[in-house]
mmCIF file of N, CA and C in Angstrom:
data_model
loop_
_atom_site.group_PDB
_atom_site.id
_atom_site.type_symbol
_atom_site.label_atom_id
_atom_site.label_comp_id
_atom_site.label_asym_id
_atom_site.label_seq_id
_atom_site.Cartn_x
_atom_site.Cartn_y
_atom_site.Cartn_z
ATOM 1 N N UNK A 1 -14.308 -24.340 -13.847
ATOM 2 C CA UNK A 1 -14.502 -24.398 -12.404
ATOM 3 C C UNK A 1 -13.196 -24.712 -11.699
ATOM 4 N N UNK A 2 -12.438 -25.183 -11.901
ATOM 5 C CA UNK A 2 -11.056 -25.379 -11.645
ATOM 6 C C UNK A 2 -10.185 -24.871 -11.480
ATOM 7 N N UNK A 3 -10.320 -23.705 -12.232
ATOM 8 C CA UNK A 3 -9.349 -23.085 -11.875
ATOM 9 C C UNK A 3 -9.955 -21.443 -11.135
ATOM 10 N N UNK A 4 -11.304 -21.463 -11.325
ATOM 11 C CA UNK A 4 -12.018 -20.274 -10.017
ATOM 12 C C UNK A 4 -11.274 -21.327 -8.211
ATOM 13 N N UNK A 5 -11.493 -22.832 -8.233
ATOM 14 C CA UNK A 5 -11.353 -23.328 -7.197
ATOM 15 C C UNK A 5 -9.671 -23.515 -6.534
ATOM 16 N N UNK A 6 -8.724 -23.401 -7.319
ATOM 17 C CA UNK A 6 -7.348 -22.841 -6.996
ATOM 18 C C UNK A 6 -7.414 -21.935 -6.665
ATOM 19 N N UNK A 7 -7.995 -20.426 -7.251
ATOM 20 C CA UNK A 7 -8.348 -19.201 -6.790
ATOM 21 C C UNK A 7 -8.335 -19.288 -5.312
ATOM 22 N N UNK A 8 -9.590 -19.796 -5.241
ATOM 23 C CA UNK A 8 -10.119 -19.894 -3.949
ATOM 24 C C UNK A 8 -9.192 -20.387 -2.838
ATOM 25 N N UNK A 9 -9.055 -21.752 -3.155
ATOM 26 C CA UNK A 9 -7.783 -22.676 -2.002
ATOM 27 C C UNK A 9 -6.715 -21.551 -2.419
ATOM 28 N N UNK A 10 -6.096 -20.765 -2.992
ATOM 29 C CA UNK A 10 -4.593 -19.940 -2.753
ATOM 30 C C UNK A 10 -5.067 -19.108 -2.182
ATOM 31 N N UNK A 11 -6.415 -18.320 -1.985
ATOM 32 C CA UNK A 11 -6.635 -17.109 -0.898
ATOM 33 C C UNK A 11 -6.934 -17.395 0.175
ATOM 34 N N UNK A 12 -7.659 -18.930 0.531
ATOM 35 C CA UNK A 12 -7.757 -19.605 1.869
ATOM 36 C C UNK A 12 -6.177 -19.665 2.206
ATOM 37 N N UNK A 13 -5.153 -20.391 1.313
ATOM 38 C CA UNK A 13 -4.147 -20.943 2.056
ATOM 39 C C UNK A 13 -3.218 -18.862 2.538
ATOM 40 N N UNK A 14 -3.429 -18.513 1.838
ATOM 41 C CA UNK A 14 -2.854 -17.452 1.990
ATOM 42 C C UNK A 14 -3.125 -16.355 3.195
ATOM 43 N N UNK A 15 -4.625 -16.476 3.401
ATOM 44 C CA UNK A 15 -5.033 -15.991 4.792
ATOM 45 C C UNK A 15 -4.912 -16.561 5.932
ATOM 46 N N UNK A 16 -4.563 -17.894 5.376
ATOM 47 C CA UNK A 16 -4.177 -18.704 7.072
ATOM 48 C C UNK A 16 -2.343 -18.204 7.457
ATOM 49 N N UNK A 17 -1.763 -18.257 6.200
ATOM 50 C CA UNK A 17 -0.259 -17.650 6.214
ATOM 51 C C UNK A 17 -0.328 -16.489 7.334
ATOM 52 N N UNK A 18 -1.226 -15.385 6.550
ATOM 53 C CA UNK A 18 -1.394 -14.012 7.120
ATOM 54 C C UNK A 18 -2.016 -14.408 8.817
ATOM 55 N N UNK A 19 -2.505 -15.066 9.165
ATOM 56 C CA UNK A 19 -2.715 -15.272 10.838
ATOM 57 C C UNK A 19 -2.208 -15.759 11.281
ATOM 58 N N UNK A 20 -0.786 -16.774 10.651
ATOM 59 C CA UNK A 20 -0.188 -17.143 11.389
ATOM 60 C C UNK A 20 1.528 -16.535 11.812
ATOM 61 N N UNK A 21 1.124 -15.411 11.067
ATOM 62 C CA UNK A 21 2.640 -14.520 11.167
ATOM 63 C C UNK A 21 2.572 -13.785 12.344
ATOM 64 N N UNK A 22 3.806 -13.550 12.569
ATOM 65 C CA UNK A 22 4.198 -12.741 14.095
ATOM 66 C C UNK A 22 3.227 -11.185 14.126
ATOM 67 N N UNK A 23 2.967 -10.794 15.008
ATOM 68 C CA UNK A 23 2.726 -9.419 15.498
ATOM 69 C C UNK A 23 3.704 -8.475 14.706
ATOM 70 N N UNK A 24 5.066 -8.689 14.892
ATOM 71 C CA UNK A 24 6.600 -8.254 14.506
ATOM 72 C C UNK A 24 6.310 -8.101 12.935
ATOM 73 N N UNK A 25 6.007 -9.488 12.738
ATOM 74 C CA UNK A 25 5.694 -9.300 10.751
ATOM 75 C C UNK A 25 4.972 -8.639 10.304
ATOM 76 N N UNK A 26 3.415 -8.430 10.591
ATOM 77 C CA UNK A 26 2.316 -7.782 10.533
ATOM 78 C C UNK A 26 2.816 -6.590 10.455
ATOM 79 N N UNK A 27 3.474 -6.163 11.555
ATOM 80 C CA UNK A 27 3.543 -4.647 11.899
ATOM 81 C C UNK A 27 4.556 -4.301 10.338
ATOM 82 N N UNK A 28 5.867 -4.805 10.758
ATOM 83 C CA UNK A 28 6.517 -4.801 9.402
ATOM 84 C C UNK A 28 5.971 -4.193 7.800
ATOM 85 N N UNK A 29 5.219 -5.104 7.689
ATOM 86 C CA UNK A 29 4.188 -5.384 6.451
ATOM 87 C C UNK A 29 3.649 -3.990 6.364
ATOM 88 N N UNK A 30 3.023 -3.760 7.557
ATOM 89 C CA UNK A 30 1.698 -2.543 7.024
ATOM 90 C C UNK A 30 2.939 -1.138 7.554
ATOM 91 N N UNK A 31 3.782 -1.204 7.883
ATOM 92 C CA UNK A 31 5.244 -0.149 7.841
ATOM 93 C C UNK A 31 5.510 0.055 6.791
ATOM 94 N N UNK A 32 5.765 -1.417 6.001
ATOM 95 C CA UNK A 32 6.449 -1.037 4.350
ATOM 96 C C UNK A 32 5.154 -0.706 3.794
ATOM 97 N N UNK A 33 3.691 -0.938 3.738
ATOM 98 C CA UNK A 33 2.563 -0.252 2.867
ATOM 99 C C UNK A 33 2.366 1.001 2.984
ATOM 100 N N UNK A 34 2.946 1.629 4.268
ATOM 101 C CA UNK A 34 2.675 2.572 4.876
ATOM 102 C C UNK A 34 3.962 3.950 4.335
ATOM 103 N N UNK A 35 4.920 3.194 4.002
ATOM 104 C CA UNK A 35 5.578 4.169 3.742
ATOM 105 C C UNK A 35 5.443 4.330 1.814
ATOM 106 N N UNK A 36 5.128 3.089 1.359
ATOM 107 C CA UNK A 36 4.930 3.352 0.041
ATOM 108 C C UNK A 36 3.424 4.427 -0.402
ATOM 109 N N UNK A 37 2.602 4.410 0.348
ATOM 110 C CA UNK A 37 1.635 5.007 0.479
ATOM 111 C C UNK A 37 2.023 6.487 0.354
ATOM 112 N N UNK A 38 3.007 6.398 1.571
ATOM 113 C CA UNK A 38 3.268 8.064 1.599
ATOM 114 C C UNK A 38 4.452 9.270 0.722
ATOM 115 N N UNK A 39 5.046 7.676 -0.152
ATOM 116 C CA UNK A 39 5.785 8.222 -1.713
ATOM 117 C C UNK A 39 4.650 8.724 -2.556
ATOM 118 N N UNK A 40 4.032 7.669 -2.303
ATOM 119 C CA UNK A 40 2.880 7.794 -3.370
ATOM 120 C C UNK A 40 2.245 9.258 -3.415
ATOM 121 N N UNK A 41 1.704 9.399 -2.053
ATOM 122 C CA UNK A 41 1.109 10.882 -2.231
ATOM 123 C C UNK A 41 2.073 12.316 -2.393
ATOM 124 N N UNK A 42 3.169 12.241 -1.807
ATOM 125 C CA UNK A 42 4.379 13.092 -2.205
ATOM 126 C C UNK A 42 4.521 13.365 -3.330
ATOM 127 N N UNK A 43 4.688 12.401 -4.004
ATOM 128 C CA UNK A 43 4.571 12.408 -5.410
ATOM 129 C C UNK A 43 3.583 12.855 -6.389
ATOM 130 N N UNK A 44 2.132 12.588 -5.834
ATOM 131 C CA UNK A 44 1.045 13.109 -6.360
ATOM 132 C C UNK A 44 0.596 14.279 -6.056
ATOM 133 N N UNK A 45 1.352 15.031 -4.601
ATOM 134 C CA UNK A 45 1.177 16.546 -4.405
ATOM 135 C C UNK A 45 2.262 17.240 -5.159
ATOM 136 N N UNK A 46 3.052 16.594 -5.603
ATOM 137 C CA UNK A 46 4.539 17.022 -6.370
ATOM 138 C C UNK A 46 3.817 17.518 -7.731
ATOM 139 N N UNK A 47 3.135 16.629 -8.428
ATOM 140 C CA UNK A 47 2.427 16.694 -9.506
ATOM 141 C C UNK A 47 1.218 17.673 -9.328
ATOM 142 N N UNK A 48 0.855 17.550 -8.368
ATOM 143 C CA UNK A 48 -0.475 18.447 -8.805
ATOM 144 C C UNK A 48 -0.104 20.046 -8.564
ATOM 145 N N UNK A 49 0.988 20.203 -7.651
ATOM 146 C CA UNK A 49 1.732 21.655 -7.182
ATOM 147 C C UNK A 49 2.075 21.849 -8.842
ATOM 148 N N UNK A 50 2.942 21.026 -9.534
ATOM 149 C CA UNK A 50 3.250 21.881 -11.080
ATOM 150 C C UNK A 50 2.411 21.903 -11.453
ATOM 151 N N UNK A 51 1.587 21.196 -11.909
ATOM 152 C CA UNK A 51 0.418 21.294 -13.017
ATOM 153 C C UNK A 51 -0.622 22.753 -11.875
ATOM 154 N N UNK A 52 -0.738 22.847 -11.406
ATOM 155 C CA UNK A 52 -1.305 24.295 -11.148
ATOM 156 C C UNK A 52 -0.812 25.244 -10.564
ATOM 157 N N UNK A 53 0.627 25.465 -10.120
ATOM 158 C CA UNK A 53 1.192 26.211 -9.561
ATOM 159 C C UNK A 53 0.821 26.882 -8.366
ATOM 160 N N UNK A 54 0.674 25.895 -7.459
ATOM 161 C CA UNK A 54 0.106 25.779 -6.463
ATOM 162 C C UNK A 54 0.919 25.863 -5.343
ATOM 163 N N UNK A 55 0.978 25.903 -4.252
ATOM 164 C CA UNK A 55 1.432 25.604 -3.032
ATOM 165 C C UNK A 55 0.680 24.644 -2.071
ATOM 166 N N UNK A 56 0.278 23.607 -2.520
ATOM 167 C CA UNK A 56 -0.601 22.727 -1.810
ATOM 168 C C UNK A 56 -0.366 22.149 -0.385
ATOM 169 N N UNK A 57 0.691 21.750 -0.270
ATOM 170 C CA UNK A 57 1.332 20.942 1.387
ATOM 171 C C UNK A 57 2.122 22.480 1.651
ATOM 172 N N UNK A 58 1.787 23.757 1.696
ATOM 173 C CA UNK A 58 2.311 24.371 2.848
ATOM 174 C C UNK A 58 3.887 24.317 2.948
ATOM 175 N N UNK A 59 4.398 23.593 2.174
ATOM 176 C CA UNK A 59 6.123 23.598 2.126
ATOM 177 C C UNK A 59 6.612 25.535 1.912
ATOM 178 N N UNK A 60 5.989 26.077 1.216
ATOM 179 C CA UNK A 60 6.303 26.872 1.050
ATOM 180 C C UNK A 60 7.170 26.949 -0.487
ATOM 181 N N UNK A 61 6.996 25.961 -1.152
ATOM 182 C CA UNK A 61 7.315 25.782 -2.562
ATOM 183 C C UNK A 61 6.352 24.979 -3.326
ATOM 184 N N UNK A 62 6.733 25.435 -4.638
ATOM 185 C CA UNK A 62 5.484 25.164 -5.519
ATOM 186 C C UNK A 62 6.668 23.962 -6.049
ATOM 187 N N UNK A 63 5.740 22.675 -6.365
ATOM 188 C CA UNK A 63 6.417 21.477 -6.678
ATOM 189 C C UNK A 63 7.689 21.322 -6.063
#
């Protein structure tokens, strides 16, 4: 039980962190998720264009 209850108090203390950060930070934050997000799928249309020789995103090249 002890250590489910650290669990707990580090995601309480951690969501009070997260409300008490700037607008500025927030935005920040979900900028950098936002751009890793969109490696991410680049990358996964990169992959799926070779593996079927595809033209999927319209680039006008396959992978």
């Amino acid at each position: 039980m002890g250590i489910l209850w650290e669990v707990v108090q580090t995601g309480l203390m951690y969501g009070q962190k997260r409300k008490s950060d700037s607008v500025e930070d927030r935005v920040a934050f979900l900028e950098g998720q936002l751009a890793a997000l969109q490696n991410t799928l680049r990358s996964l249309v990169k992959k799926i264009e070779e593996i079927h020789g595809l033209d999927i995103d319209g680039d006008g090249r396959v992978g």
